[in-house]
Structures are given as C-alpha cells and as structure tokens.
Tab-separated table of N, CA and C and ligand atoms in Angstrom:
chain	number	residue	atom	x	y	z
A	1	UNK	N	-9.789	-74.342	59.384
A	1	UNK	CA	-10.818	-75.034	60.185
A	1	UNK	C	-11.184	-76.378	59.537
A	2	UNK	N	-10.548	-77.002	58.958
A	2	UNK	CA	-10.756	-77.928	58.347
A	2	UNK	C	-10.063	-79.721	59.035
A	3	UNK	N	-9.634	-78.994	60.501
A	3	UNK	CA	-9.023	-80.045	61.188
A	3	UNK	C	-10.932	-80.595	61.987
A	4	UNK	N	-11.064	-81.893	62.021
A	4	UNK	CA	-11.998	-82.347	62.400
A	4	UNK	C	-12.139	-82.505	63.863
A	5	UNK	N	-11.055	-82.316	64.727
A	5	UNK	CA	-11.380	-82.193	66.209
A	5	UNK	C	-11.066	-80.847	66.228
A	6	UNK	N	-11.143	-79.849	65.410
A	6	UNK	CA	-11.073	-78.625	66.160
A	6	UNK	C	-12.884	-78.037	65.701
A	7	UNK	N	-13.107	-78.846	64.562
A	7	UNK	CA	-14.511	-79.195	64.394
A	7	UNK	C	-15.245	-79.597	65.284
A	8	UNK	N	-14.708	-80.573	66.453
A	8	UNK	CA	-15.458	-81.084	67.449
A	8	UNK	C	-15.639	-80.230	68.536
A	9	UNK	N	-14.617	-79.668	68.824
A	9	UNK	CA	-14.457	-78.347	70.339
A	9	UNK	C	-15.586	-77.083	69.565
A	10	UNK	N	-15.685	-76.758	68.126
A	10	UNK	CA	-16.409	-75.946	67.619
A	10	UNK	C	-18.017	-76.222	67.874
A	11	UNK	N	-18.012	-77.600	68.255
A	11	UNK	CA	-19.364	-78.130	68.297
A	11	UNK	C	-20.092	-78.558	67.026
A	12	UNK	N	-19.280	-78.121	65.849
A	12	UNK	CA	-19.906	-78.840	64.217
A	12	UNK	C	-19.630	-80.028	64.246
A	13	UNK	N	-18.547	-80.737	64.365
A	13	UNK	CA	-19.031	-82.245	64.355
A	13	UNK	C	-19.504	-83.140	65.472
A	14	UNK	N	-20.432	-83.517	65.401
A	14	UNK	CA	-21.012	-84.276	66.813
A	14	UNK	C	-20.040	-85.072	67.664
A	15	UNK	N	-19.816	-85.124	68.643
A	15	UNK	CA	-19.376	-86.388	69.278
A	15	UNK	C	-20.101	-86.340	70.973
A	16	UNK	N	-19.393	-87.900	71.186
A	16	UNK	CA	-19.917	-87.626	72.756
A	16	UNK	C	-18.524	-87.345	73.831
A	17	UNK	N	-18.652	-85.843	73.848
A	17	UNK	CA	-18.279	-85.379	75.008
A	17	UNK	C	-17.646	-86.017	76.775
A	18	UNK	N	-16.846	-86.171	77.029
A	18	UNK	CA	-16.777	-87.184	78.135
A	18	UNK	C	-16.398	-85.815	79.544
A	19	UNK	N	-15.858	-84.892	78.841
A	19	UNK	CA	-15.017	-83.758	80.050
A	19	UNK	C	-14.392	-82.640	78.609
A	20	UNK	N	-15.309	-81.553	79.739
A	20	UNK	CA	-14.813	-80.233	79.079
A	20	UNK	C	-14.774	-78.922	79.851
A	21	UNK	N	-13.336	-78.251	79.982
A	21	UNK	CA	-12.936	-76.896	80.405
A	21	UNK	C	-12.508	-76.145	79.935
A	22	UNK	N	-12.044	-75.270	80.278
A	22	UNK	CA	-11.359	-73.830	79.734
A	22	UNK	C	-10.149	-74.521	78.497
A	23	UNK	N	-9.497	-75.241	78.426
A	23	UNK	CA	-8.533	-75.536	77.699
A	23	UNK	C	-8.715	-77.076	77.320
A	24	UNK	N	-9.665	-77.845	77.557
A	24	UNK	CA	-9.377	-79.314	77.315
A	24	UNK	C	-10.221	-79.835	76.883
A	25	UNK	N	-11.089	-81.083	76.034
A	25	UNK	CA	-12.290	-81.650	75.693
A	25	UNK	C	-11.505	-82.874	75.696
A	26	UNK	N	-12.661	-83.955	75.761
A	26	UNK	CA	-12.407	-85.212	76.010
A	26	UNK	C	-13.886	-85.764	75.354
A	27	UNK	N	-13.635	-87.090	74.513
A	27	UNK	CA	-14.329	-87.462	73.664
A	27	UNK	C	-14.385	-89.016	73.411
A	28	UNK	N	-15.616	-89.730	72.992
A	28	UNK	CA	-15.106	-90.933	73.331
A	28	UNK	C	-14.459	-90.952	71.160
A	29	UNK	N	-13.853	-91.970	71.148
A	29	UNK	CA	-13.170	-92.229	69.681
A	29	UNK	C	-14.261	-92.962	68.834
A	30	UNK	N	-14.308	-92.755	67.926
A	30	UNK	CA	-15.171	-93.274	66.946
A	30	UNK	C	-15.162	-94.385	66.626
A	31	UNK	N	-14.131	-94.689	66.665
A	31	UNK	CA	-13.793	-96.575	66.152
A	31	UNK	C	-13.209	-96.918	67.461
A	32	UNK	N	-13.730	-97.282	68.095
A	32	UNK	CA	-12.840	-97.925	70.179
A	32	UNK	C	-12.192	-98.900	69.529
A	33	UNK	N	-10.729	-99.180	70.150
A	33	UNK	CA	-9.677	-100.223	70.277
A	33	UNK	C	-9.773	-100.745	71.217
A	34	UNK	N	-10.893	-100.640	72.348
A	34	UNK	CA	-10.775	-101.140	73.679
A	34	UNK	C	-12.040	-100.926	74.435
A	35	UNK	N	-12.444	-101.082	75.602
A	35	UNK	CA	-13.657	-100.990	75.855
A	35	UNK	C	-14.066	-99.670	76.236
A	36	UNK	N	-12.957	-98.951	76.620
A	36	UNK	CA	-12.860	-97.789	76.784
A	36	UNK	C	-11.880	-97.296	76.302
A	37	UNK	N	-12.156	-96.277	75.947
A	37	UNK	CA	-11.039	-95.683	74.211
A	37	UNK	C	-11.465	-94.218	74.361
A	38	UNK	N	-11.215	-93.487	74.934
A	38	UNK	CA	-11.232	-91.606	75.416
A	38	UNK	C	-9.748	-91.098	74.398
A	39	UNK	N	-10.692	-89.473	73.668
A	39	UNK	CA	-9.433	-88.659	73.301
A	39	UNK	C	-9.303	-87.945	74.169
A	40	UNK	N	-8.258	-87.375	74.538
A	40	UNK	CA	-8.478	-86.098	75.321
A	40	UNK	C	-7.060	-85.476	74.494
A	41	UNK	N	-7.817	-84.008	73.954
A	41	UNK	CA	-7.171	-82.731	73.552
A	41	UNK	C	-6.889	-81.581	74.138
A	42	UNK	N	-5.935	-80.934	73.713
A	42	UNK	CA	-6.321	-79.351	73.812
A	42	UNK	C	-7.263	-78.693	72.737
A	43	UNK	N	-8.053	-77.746	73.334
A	43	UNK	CA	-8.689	-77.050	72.429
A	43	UNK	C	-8.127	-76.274	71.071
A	44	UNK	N	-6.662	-75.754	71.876
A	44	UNK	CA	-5.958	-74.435	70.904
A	44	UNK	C	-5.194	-75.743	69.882
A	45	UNK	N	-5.266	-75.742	68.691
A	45	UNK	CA	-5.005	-76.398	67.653
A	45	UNK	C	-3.627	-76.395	67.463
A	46	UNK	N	-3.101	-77.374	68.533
A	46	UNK	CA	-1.593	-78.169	68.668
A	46	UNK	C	-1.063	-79.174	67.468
A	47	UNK	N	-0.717	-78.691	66.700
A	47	UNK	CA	-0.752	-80.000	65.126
A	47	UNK	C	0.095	-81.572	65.716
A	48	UNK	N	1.085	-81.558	66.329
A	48	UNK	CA	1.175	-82.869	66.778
A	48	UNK	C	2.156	-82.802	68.195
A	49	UNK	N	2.558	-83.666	68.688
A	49	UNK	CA	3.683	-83.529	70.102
A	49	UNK	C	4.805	-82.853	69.314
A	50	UNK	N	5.428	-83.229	68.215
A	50	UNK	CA	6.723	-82.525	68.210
A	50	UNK	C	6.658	-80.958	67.926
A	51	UNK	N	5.411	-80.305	67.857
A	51	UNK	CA	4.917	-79.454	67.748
A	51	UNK	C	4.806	-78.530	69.218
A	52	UNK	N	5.042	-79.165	70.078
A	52	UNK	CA	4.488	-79.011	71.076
A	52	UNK	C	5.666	-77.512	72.019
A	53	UNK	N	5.670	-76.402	71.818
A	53	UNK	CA	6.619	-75.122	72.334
A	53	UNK	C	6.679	-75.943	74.063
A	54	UNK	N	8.049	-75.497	74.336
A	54	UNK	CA	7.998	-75.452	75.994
A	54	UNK	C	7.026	-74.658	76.572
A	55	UNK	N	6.913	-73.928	75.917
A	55	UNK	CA	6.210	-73.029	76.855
A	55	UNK	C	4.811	-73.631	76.926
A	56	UNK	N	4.140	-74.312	76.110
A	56	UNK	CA	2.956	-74.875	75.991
A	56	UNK	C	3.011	-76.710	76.940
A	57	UNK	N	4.027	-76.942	77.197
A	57	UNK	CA	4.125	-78.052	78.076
A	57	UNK	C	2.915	-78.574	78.968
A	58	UNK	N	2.911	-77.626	80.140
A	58	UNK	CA	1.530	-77.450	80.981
A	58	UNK	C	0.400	-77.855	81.018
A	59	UNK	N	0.125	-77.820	79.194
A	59	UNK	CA	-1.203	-78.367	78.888
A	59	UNK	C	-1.037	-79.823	78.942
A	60	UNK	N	0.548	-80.308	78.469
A	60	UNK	CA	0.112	-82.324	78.387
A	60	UNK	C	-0.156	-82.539	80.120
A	61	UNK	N	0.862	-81.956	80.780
A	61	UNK	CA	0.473	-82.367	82.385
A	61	UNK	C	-1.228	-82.024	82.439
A	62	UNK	N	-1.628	-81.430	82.445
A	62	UNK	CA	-3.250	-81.586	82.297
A	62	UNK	C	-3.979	-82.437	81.852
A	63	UNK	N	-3.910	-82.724	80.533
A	63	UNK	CA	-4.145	-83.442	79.628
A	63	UNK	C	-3.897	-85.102	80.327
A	64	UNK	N	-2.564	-85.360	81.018
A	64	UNK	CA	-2.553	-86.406	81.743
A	64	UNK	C	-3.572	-86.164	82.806
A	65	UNK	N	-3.606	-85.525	83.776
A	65	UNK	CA	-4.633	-85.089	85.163
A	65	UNK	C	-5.893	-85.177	84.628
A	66	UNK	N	-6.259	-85.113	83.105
A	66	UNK	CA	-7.978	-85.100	82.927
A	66	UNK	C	-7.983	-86.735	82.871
A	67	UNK	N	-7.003	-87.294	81.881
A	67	UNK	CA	-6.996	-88.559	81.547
A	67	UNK	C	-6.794	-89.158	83.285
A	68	UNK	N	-6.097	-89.304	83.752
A	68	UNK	CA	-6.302	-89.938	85.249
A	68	UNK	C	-7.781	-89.937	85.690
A	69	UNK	N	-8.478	-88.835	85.747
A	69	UNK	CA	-9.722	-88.517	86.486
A	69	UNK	C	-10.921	-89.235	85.304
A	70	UNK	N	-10.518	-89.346	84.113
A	70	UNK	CA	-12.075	-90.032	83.537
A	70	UNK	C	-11.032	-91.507	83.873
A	71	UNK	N	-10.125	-92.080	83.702
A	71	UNK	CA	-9.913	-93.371	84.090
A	71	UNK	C	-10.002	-93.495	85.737
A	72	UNK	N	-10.683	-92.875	86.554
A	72	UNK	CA	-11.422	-93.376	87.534
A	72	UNK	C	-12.891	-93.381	87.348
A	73	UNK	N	-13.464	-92.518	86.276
A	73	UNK	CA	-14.816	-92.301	86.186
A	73	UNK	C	-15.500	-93.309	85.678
A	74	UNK	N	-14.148	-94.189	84.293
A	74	UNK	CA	-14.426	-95.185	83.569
A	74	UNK	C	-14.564	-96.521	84.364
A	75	UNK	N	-13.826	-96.673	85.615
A	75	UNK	CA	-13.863	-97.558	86.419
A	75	UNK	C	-12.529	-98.316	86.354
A	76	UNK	N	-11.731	-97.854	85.740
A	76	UNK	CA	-9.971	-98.631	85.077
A	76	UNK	C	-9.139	-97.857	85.465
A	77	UNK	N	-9.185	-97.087	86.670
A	77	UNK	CA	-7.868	-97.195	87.514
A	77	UNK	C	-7.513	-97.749	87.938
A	78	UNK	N	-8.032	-98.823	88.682
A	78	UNK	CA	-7.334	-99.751	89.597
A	78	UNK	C	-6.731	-101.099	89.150
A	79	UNK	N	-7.975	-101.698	87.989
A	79	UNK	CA	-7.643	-102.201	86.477
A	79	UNK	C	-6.047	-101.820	85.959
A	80	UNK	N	-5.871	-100.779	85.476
A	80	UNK	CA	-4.596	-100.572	84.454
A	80	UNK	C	-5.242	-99.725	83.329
A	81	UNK	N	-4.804	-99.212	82.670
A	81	UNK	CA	-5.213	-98.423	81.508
A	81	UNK	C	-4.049	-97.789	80.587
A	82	UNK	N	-3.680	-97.294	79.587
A	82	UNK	CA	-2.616	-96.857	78.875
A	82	UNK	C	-3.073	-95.672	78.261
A	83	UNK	N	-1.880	-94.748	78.608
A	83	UNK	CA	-2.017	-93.487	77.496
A	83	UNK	C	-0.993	-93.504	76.490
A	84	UNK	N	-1.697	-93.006	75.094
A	84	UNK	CA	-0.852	-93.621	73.756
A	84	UNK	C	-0.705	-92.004	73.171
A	85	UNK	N	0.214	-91.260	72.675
A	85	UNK	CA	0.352	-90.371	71.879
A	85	UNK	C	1.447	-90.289	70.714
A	86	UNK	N	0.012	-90.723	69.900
A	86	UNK	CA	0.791	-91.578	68.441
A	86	UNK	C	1.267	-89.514	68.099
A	87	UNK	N	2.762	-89.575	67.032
A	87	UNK	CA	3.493	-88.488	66.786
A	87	UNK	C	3.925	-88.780	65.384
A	88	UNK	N	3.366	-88.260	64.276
A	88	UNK	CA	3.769	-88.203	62.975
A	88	UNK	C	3.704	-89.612	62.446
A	89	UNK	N	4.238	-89.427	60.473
A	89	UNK	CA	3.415	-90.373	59.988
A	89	UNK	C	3.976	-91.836	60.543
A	90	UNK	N	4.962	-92.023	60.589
A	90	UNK	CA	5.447	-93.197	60.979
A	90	UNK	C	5.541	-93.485	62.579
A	91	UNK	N	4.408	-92.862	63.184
A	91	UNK	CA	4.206	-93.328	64.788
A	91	UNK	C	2.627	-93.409	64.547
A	92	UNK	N	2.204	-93.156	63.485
A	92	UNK	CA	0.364	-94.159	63.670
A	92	UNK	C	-0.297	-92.516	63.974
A	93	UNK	N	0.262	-91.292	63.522
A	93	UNK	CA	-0.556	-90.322	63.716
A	93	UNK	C	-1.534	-89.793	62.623
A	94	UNK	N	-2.446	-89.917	62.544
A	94	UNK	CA	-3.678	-89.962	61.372
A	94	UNK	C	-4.197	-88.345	61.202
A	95	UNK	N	-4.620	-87.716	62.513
A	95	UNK	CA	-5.618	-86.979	63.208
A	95	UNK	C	-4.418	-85.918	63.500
A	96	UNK	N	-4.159	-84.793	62.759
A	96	UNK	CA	-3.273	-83.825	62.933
A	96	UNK	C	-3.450	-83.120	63.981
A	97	UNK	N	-3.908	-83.288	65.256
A	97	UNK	CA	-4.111	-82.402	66.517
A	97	UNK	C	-3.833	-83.126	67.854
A	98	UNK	N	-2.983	-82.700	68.288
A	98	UNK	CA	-2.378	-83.555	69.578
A	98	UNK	C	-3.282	-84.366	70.514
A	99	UNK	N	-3.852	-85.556	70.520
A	99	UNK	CA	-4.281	-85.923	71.260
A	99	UNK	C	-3.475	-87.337	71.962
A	100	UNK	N	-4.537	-87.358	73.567
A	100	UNK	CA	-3.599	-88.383	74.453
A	100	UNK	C	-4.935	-89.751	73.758
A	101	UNK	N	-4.454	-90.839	73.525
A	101	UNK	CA	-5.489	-91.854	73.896
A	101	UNK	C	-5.640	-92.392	75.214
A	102	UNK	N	-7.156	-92.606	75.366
A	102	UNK	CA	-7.051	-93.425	76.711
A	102	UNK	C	-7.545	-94.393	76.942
A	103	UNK	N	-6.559	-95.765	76.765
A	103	UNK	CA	-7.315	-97.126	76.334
A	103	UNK	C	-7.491	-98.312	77.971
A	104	UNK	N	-8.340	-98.734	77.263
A	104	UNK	CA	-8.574	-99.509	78.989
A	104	UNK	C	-9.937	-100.513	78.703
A	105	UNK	N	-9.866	-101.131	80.406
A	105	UNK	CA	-10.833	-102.224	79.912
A	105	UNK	C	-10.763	-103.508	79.598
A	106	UNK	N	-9.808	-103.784	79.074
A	106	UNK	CA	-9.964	-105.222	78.403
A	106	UNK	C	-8.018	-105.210	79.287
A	107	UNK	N	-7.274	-106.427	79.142
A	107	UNK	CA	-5.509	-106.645	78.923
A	107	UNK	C	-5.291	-106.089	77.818
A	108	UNK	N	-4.540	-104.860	77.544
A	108	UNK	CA	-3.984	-104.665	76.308
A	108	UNK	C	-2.749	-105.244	76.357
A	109	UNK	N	-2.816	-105.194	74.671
A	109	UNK	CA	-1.587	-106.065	73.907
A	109	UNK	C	-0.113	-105.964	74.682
A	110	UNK	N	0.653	-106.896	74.810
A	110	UNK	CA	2.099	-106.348	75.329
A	110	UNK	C	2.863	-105.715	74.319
A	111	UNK	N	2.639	-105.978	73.126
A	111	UNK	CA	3.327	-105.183	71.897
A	111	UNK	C	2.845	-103.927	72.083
A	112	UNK	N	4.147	-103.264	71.789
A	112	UNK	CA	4.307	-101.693	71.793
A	112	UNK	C	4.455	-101.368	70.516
A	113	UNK	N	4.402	-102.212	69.358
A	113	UNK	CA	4.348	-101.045	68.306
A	113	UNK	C	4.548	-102.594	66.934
B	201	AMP	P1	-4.312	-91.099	65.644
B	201	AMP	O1	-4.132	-92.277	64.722
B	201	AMP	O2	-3.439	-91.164	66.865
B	201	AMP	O3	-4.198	-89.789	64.907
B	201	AMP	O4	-5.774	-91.229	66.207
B	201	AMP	C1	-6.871	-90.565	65.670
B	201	AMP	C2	-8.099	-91.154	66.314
B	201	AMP	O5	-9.181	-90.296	66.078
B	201	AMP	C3	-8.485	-92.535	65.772
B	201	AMP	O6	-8.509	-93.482	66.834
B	201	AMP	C4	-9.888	-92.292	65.181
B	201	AMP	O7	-10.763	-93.388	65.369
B	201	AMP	C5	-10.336	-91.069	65.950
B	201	AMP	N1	-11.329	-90.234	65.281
B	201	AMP	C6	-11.283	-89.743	64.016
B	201	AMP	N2	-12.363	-88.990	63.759
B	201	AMP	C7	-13.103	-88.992	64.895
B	201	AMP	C8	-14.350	-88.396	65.259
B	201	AMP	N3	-15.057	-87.627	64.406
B	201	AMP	N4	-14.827	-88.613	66.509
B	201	AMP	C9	-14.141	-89.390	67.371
B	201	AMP	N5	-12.966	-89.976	67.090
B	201	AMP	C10	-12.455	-89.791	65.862
C-alpha cells in the first residue's frame, strides 16, 4: 500500500476527485501541464500498460469513455485535448499505477516526446 494513487482511491491521500465508479477514479494532477490536466485510473493496482493482462483490456476502453466524458465536462471536446500514457522508465513513467493523462486547454506542444 505504499503506491500513492492507490492511497488516493483508499481515500488517505487527499485529492480532488473529478469521477468515480465501481472500477475507475479520476483526479485532477498535482502539478497541471495544462489548463486542464485529469488522471484517470483503475482502482485495482495495474503497475504500468505493459503490465496490462488481455484479459484486463476492458478497463483502458473505459478509462478512454471516462476520459471522453470529463473532456466534455471540462469544456475541451470540441477544442482538442490529448490522452498521454507515459509506460516505464524511459517513457516519463514516475507514478507506478496505470494512469491515462488528460491534457487540454491551452495548443499543446507538437513534440511528441
Ligand atoms: P507519470 O509521470 O506518467 O507517472 O505521471 C504521474 C503524475 O502523477 C504526474 O503528472 C504527477 O504530477 C502526478 N501526481 C503525483 N502525485 C500526485 C498526487 N498526490 N495527486 C495528484 N497527482 C499526482
């Protein structure tokens, strides 16, 4: 229990909450890259995408479907918005638990990496 977003779905570490169900929480990020900057996880403690069983697939299609629905809530659907899922150390993954970013708001960068 020492992963800090499984700390967050536990409710011990504070955050602000954006969307939460049976399998998913959504959170805004602590340090925003953008004007709008949403995590959205699974709850069950996924350590990163390459981690990710077929059989557990299901959840990223969700995980996209929550992210679609707060990027209309945020007001940056129609805008543009990007989902980022940084994967191990040399893809910018910090935060050992699968999450989608959901950046928006401003033109993001054309550099991809
Ligand atoms: P990544 O580099 O893809 O692993 O992204 C991890 C993200 O988690 C970073 O953007 C951090 O700012 C964010 N983060 C770390 N701790 C927290 C926290 N307690 N609440 C919200 N966001 C966090």
């Amino acid at each position: 229990m020492d992963c800090i977003f499984c700390q967050i779905v536990a409710g011990k570490v504070p955050s602000e909450i954006v969307h939460q169900d049976e399998e998913i929480i959504a959170f805004r990020d602590i340090n925003p890259q953008a004007p709008t900057h949403l995590l959205i996880i699974p709850k069950r403690h996924i350590p990163s995408l390459i981690q990710l069983a077929e059989a557990e697939l299901p959840v990223l299609g969700r995980m996209v479907n929550v992210a679609n629905q707060l990027a209309r809530g945020e007001s940056i659907a129609e805008s543009g918005y990007r989902l980022v899922v940084n994967c191990g150390e040399e893809g910018g993954q910090v935060v050992p638990h699968l999450h989608l970013h959901l950046l928006g708001g401003r033109r993001l960068s054309d550099a991809m990496g």
